[in-house]
PDB file of C-alpha atoms in Angstrom:
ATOM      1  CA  UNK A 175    -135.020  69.643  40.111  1.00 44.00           C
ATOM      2  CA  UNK A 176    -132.461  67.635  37.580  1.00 46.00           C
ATOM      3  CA  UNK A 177    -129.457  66.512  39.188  1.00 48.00           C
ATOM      4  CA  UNK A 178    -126.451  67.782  37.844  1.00 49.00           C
ATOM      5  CA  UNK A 179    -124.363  65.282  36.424  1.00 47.00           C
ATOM      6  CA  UNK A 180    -120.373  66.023  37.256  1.00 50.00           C
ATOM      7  CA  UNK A 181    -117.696  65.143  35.385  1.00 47.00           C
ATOM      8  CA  UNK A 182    -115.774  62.224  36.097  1.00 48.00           C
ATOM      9  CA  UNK A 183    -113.118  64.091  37.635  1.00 47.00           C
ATOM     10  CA  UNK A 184    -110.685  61.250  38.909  1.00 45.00           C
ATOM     11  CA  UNK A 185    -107.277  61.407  37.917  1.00 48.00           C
ATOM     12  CA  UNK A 186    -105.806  59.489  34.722  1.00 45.00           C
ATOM     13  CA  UNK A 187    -104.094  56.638  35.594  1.00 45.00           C
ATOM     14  CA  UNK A 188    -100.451  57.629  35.331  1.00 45.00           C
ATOM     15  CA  UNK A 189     -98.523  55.446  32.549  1.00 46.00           C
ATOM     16  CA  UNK A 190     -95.380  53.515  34.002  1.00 42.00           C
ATOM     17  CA  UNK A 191     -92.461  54.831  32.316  1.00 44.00           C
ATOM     18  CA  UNK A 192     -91.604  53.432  29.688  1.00 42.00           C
ATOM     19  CA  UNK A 193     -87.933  50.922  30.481  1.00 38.00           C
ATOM     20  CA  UNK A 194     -84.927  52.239  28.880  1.00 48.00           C
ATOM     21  CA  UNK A 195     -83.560  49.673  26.538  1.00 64.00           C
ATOM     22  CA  UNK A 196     -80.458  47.621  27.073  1.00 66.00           C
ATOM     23  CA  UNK A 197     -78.796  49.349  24.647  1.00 73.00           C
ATOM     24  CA  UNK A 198     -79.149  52.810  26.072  1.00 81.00           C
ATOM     25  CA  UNK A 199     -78.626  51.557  29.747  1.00 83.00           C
ATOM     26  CA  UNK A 200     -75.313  50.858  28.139  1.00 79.00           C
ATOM     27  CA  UNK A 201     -74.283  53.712  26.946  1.00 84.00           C
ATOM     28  CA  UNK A 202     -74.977  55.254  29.847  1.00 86.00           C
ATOM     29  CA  UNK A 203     -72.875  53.458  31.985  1.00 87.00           C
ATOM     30  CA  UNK A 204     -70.559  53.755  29.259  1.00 87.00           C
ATOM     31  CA  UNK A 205     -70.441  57.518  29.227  1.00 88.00           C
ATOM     32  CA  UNK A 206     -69.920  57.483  33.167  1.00 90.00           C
ATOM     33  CA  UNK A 207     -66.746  55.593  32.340  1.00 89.00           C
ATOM     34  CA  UNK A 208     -64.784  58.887  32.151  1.00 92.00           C
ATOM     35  CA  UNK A 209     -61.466  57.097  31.077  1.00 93.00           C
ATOM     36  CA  UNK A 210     -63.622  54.800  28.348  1.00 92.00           C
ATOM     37  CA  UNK A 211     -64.732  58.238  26.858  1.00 94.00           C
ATOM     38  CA  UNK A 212     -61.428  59.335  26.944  1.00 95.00           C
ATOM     39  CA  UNK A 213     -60.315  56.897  24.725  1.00 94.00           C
ATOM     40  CA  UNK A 214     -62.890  57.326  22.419  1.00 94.00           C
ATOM     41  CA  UNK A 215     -61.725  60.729  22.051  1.00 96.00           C
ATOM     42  CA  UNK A 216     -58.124  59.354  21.392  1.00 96.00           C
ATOM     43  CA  UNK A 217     -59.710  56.736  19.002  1.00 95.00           C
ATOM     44  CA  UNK A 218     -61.515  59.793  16.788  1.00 96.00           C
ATOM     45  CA  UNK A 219     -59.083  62.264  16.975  1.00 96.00           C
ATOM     46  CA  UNK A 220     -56.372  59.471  15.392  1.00 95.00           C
ATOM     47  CA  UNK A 221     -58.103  58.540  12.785  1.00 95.00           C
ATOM     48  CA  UNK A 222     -59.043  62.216  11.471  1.00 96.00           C
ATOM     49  CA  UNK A 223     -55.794  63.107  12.227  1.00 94.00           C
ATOM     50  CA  UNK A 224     -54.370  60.275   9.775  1.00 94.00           C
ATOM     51  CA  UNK A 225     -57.444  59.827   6.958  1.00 94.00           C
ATOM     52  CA  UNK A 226     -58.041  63.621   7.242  1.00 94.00           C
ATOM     53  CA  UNK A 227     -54.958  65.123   8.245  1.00 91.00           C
ATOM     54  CA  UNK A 228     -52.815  64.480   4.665  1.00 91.00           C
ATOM     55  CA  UNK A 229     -56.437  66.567   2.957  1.00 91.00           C
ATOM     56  CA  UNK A 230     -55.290  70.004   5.325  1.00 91.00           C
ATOM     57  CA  UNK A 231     -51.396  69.359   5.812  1.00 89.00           C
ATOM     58  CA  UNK A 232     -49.871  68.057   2.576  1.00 86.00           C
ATOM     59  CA  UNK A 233     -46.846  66.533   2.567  1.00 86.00           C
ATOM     60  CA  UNK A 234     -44.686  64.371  -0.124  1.00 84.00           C
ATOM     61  CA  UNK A 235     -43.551  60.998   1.467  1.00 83.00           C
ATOM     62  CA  UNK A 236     -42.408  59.597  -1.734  1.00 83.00           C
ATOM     63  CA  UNK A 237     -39.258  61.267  -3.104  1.00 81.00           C
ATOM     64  CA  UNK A 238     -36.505  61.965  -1.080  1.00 81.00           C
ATOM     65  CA  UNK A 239     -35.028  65.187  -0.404  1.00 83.00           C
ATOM     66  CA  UNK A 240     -31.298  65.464   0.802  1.00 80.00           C
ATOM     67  CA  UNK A 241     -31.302  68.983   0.953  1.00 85.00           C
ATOM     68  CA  UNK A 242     -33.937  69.147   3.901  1.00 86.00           C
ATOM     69  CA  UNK A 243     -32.745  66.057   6.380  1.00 85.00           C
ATOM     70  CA  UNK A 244     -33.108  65.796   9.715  1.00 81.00           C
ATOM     71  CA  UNK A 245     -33.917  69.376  10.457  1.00 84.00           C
ATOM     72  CA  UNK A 246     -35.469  70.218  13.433  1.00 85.00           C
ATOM     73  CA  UNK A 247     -38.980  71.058  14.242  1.00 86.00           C
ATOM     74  CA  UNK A 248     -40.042  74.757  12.849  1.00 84.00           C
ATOM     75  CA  UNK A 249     -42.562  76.636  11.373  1.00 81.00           C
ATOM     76  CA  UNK A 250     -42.050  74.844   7.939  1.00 83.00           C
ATOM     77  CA  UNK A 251     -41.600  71.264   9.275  1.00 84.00           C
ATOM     78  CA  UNK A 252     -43.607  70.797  12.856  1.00 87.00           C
ATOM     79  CA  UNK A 253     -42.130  67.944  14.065  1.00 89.00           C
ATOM     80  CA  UNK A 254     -38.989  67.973  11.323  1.00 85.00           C
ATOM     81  CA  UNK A 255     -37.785  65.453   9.097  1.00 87.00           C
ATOM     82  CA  UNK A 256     -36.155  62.021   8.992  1.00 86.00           C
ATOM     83  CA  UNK A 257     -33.345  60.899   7.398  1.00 82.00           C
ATOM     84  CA  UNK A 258     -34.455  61.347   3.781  1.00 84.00           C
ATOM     85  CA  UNK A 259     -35.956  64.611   4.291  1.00 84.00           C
ATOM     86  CA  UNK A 260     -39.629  63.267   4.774  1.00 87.00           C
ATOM     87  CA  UNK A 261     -41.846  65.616   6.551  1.00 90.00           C
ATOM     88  CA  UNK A 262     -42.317  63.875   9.869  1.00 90.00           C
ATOM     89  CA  UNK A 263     -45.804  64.996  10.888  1.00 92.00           C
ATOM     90  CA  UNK A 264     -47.059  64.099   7.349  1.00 91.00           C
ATOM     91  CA  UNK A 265     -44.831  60.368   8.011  1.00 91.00           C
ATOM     92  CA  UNK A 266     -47.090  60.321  10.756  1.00 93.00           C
ATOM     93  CA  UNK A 267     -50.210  60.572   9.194  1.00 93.00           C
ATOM     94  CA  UNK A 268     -49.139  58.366   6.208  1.00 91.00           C
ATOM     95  CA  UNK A 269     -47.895  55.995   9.203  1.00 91.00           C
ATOM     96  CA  UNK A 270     -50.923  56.102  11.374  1.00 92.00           C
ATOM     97  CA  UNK A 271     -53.393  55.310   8.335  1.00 92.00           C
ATOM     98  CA  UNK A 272     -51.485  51.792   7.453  1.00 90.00           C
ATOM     99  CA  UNK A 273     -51.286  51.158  11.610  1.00 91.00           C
ATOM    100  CA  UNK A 274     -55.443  51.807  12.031  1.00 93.00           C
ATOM    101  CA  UNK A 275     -55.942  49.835   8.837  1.00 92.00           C
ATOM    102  CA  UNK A 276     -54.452  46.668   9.201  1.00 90.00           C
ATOM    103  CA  UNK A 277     -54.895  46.813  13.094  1.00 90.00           C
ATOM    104  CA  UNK A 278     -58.793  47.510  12.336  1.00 93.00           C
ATOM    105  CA  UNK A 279     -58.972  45.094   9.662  1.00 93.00           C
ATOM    106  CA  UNK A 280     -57.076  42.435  11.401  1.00 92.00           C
ATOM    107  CA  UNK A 281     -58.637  42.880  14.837  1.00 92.00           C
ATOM    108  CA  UNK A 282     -62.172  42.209  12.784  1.00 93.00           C
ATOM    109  CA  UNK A 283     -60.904  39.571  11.504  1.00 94.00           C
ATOM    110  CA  UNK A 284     -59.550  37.616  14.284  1.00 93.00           C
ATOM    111  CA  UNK A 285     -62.799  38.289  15.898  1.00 93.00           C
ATOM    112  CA  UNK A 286     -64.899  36.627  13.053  1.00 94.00           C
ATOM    113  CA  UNK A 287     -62.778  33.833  12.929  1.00 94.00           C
ATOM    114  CA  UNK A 288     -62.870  33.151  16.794  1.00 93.00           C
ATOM    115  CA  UNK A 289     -66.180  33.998  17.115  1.00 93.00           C
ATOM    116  CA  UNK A 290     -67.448  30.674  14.409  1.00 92.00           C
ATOM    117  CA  UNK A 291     -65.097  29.011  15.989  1.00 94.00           C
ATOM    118  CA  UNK A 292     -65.472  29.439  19.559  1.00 92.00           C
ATOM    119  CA  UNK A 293     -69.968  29.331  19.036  1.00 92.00           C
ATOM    120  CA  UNK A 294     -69.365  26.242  16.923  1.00 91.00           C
ATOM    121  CA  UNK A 295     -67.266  24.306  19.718  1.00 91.00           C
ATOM    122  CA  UNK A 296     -69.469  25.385  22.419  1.00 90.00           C
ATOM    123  CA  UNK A 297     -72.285  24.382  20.751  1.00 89.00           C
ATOM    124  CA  UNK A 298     -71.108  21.331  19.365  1.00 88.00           C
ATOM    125  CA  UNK A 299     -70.526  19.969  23.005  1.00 85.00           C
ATOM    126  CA  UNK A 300     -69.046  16.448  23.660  1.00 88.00           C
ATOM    127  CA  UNK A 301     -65.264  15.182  21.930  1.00 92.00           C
ATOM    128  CA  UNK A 302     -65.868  17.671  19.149  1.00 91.00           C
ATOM    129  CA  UNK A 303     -65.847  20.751  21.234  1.00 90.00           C
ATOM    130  CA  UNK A 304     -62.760  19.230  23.278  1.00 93.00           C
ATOM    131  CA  UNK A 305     -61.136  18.427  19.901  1.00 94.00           C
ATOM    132  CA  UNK A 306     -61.198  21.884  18.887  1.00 93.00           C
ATOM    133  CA  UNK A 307     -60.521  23.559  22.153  1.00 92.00           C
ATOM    134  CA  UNK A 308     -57.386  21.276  22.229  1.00 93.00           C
ATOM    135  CA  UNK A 309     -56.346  23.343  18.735  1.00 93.00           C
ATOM    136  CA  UNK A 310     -56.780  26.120  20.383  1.00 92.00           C
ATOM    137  CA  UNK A 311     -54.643  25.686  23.330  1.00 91.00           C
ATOM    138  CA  UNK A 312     -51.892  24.348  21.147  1.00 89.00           C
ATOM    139  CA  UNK A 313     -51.901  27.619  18.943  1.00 88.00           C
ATOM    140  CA  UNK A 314     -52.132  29.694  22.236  1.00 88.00           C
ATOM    141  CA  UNK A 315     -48.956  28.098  23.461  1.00 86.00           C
ATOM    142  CA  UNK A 316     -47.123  29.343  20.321  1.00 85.00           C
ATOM    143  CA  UNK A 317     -46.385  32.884  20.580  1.00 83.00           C
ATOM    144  CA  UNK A 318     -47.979  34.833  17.789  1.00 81.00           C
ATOM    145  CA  UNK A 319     -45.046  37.387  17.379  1.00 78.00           C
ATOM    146  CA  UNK A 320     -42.708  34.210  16.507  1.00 82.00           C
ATOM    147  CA  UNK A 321     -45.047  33.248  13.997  1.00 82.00           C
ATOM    148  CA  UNK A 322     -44.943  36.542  12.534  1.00 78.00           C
ATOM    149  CA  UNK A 323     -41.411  37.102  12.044  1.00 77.00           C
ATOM    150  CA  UNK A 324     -41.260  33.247  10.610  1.00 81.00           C
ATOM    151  CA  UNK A 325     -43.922  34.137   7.991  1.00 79.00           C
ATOM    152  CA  UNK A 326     -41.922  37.493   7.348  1.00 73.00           C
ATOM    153  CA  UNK A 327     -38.771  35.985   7.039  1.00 74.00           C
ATOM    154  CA  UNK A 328     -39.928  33.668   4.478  1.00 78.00           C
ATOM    155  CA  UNK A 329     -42.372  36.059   2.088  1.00 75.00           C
ATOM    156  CA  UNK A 330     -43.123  39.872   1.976  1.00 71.00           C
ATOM    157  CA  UNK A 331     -46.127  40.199   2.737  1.00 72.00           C
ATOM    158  CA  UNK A 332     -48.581  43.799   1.451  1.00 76.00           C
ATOM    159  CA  UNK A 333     -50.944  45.222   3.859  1.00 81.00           C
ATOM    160  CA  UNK A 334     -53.356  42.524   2.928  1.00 85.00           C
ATOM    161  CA  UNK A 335     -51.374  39.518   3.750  1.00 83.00           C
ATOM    162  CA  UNK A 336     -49.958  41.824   6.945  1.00 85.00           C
ATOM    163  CA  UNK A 337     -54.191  41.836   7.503  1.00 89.00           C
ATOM    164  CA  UNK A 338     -54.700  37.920   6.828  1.00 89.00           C
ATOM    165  CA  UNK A 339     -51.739  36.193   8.741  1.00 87.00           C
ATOM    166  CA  UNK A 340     -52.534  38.874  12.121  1.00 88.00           C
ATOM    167  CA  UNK A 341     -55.996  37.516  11.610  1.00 89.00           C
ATOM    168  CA  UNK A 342     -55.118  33.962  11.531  1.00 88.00           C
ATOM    169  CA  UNK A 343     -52.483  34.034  14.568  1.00 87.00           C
ATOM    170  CA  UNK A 344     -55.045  36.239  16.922  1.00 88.00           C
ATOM    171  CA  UNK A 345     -58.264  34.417  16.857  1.00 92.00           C
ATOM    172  CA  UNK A 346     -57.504  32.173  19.442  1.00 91.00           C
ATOM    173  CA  UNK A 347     -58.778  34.686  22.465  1.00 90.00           C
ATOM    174  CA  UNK A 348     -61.892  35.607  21.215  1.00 92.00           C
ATOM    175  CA  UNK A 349     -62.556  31.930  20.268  1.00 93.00           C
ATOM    176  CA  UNK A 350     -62.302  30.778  24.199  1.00 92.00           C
ATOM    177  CA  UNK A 351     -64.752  33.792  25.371  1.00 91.00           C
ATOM    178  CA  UNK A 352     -67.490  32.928  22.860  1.00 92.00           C
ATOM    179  CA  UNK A 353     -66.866  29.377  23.430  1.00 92.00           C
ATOM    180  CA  UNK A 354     -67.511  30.717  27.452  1.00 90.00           C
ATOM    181  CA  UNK A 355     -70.795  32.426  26.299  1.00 90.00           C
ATOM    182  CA  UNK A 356     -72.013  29.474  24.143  1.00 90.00           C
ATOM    183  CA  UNK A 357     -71.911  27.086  26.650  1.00 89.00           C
ATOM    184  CA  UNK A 358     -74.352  29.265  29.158  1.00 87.00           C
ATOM    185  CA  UNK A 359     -76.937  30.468  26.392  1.00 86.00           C
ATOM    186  CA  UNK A 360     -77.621  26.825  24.278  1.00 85.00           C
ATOM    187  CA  UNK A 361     -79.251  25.877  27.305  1.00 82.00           C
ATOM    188  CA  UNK A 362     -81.999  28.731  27.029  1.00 83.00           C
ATOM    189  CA  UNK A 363     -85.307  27.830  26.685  1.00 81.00           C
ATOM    190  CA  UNK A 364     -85.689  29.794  23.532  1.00 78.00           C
ATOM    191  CA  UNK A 365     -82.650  27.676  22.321  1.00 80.00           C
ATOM    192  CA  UNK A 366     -84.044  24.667  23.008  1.00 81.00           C
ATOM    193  CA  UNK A 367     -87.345  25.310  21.625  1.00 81.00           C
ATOM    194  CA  UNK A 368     -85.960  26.028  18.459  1.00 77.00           C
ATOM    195  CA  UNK A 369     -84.490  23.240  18.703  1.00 77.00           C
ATOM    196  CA  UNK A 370     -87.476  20.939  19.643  1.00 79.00           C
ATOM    197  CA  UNK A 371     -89.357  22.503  16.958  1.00 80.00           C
ATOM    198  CA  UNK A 372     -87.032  21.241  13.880  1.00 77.00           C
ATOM    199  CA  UNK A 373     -84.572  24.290  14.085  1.00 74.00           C
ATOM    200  CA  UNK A 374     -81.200  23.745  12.265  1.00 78.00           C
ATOM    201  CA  UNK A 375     -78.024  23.771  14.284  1.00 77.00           C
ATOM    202  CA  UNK A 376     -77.098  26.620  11.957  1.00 82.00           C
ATOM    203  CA  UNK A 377     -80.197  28.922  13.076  1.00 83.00           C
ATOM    204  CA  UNK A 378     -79.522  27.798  16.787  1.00 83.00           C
ATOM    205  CA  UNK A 379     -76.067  29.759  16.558  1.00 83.00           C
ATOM    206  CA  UNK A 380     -76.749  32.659  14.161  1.00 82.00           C
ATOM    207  CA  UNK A 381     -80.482  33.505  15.225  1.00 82.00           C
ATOM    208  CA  UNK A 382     -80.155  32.694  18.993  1.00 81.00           C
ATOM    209  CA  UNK A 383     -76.278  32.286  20.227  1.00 86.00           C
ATOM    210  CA  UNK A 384     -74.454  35.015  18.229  1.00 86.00           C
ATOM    211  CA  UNK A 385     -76.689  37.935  18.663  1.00 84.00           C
ATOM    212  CA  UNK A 386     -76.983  37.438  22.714  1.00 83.00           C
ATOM    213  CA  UNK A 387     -73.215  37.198  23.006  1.00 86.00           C
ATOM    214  CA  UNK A 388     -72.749  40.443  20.920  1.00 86.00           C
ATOM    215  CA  UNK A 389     -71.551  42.435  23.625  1.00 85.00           C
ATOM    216  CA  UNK A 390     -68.393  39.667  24.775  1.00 88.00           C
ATOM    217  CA  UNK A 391     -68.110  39.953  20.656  1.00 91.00           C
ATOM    218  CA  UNK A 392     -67.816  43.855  20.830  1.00 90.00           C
ATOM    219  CA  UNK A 393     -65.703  43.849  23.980  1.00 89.00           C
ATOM    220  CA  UNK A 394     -63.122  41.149  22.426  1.00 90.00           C
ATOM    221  CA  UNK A 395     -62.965  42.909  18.765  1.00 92.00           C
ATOM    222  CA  UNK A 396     -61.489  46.054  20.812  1.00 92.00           C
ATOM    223  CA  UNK A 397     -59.020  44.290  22.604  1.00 91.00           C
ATOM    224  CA  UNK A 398     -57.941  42.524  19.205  1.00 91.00           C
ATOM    225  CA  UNK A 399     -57.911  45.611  17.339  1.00 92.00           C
ATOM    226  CA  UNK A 400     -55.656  47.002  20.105  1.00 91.00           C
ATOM    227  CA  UNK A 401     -53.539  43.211  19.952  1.00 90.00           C
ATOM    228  CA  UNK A 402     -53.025  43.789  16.242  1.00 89.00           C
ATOM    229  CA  UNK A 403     -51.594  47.515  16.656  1.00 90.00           C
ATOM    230  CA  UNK A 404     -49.142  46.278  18.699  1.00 89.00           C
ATOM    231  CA  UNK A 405     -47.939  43.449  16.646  1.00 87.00           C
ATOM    232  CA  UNK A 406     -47.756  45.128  13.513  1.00 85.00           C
ATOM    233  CA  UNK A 407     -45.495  47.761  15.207  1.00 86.00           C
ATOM    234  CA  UNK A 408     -43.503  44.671  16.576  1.00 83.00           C
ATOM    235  CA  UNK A 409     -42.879  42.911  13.130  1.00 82.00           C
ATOM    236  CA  UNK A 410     -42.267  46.943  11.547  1.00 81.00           C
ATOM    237  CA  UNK A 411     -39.658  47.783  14.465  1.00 78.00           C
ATOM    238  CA  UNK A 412     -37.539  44.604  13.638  1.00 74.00           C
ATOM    239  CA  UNK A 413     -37.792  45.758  10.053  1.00 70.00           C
ATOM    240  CA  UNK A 414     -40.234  42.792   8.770  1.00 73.00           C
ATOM    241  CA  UNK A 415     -43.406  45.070   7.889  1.00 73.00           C
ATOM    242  CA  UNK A 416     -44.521  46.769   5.459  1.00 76.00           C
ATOM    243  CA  UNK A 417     -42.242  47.445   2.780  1.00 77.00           C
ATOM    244  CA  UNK A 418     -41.165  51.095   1.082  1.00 73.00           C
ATOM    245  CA  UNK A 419     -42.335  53.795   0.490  1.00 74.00           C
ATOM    246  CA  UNK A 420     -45.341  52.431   2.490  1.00 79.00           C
ATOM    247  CA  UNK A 421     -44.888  52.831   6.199  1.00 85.00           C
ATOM    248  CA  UNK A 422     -45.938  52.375   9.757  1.00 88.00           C
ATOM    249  CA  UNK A 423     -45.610  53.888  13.204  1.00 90.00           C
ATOM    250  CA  UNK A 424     -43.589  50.381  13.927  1.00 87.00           C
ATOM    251  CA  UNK A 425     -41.450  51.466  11.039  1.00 85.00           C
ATOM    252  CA  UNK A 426     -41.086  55.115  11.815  1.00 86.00           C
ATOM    253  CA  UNK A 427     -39.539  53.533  15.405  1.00 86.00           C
ATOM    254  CA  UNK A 428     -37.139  51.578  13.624  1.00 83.00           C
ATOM    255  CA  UNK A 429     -36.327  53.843  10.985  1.00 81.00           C
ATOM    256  CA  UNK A 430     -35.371  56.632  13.474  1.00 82.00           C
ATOM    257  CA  UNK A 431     -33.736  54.663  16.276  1.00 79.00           C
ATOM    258  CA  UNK A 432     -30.395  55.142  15.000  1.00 73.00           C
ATOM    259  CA  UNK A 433     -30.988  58.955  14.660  1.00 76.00           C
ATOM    260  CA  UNK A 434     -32.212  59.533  17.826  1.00 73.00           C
ATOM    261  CA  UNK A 435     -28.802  58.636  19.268  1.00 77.00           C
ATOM    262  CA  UNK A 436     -27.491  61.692  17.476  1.00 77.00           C
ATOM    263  CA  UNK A 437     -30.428  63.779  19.233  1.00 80.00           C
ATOM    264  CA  UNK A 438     -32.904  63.516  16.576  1.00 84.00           C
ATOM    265  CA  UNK A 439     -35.567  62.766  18.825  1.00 85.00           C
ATOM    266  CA  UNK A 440     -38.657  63.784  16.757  1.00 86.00           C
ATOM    267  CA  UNK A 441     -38.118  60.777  14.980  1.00 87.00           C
ATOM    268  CA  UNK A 442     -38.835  58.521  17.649  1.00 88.00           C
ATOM    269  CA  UNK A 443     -40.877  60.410  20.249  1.00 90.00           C
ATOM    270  CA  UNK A 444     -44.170  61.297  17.845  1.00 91.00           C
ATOM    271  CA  UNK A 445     -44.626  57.175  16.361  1.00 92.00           C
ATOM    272  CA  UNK A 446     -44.001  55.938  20.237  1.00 91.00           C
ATOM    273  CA  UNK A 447     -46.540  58.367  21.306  1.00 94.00           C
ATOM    274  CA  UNK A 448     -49.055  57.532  18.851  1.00 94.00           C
ATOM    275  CA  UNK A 449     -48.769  54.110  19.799  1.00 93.00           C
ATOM    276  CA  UNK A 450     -48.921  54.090  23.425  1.00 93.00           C
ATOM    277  CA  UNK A 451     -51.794  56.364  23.030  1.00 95.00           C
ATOM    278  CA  UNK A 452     -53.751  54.324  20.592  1.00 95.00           C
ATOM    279  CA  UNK A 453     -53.032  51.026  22.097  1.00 94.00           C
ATOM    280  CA  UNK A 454     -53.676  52.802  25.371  1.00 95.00           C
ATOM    281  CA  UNK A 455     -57.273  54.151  23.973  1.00 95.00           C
ATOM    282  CA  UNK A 456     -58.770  50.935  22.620  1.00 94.00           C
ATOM    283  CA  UNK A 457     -57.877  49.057  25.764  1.00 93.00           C
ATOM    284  CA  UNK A 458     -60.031  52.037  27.718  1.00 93.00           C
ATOM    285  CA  UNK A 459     -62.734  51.462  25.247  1.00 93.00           C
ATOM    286  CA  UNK A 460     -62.820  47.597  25.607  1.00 91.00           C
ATOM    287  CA  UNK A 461     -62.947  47.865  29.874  1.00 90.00           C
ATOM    288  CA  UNK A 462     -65.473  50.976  29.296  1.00 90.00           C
ATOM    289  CA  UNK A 463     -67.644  48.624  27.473  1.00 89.00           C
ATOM    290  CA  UNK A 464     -67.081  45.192  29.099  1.00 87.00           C
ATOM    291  CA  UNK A 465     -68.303  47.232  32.418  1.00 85.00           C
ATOM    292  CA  UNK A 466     -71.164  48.746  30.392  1.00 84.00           C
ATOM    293  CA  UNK A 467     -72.390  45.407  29.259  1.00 80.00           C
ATOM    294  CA  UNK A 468     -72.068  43.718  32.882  1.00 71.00           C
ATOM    295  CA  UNK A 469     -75.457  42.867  33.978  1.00 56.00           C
ATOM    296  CA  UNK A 470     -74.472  42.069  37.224  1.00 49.00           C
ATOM    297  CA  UNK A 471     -72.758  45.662  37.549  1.00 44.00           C
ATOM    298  CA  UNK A 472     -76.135  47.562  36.484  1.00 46.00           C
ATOM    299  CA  UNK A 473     -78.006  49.953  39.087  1.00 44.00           C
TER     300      UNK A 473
END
């Protein structure tokens, strides 16, 4: 009698699963950050609101129109209009896209700029990295907002020079915390086998340094974006921004301050709003992600 031959009927060795990546462990812990997704919300909603608002809710914010000045808010005007008859919610929009611009532009920017220079000192090491930390420290001590209104007072700057000299007075943060990073990572092994192996300072910091401090590079970029809101709206209140017709939510404050003495408060209340909330949002996306990118803090 044959013997019958059974199947092999042992269980398949059950696969580990497969590790999330970093990158998904972070937004995770991101999206548990209920105030971080908050102001993410804030952050999109602003932005449609002032590159896509103007294409649903068009408004004229060039000429100037006695016969409809500071009326109230209505059905025709929702939040009024300023002192020479400008719709205010369409000022708002026309505001808000000159505030995200240069505030995004600038914060980028100041980021790229203290990023190079914060890897390079780090790197560098020795009198050259104390040499340039030393600048540093020097322009820290100066307060930016002085430099501003100097600069102002002297030329007019357009929304690109507004972008350049916010770049060039804000880099000095970002600079310190990549200059932080730097010194920890060129001591990796992979760092200083590239090294051993002919690798060019160069490749050391844009191969091996730059892209494993990306997320203090994201983290800082949101606080500078947030940075440069605020100090354009600082240099527009005390009337040394942007110059007519163009206009910011800084400028909006300052054109409406005397008006809202008279109890024209929609002139004032909407551009403070707008930037207590944005400022408010970007500095909830920078902690959401700074605790999202903590190793230390992962489960």
């Amino acid at each position: 009698m044959s013997a019958v031959i059974q199947p092999d009927m042992a269980p398949a060795k059950a696969r580990p699963p497969r590790a999330a990546s970093g990158a998904r462990l972070a937004v995770r812990r991101y999206l548990r950050n209920k105030l971080a997704v908050v102001g993410l919300a804030v952050v999109v909603f602003f932005f449609l609101f002032c590159f896509a608002g103007p294409l649903v809710y068009s408004t004229d914010q060039t000429h100037t129109m006695l016969q409809q000045v500071n009326l109230a808010p209505s059905g025709a005007h929702w939040l009024g209009t300023d002192a020479v008859g400008h719709d205010v919610l369409g000022r708002l929009m026309y505001g808000g896209k000159v505030s995200l611009t240069v505030g995004l532009a600038a914060g980028v920017l100041a980021t790229v700029i203290g990023t190079l220079w914060g890897a390079a000192a780090g790197y560098a090491g020795g009198w050259i990295d104390a040499l340039m930390m030393r600048i540093v420290d020097a322009g820290i001590a100066i307060p930016a907002l002085f430099i501003l209104l100097v600069v102002s007072a002297i030329t007019t700057p357009g929304l690109t020079g507004l972008v350049v000299i916010l770049g060039l007075v804000s880099w000095l943060v970002p600079s310190r915390l990549v200059r932080a990073e730097t010194l920890t990572l060129k001591n990796r092994d992979y760092v200083l086998t590239l090294r051993a192996t002919g690798g060019t300072h160069a490749r050391a910091i844009l191969r091996h340094i730059l892209p494993n401090s990306v997320s203090t590079i994201i983290v800082a970029a949101t606080f500078q974006v947030a940075d440069a809101i605020l100090l354009v709206a600082y240099v527009s209140y005390l009337g040394m921004g942007v110059r007519p017709p163009q206009t910011d939510w800084g400028g909006m404050l300052s054109a409406g301050l005397t008006a809202a003495y008279s109890g024209y408060w929609w002139l004032i209340l909407p551009p403070g709003l707008a930037i207590i909330l944005v400022v408010w949002a970007f500095n909830a996306i920078g902690d959401g992600l700074r605790d999202a990118f903590d190793v230390r803090g992962r489960g």
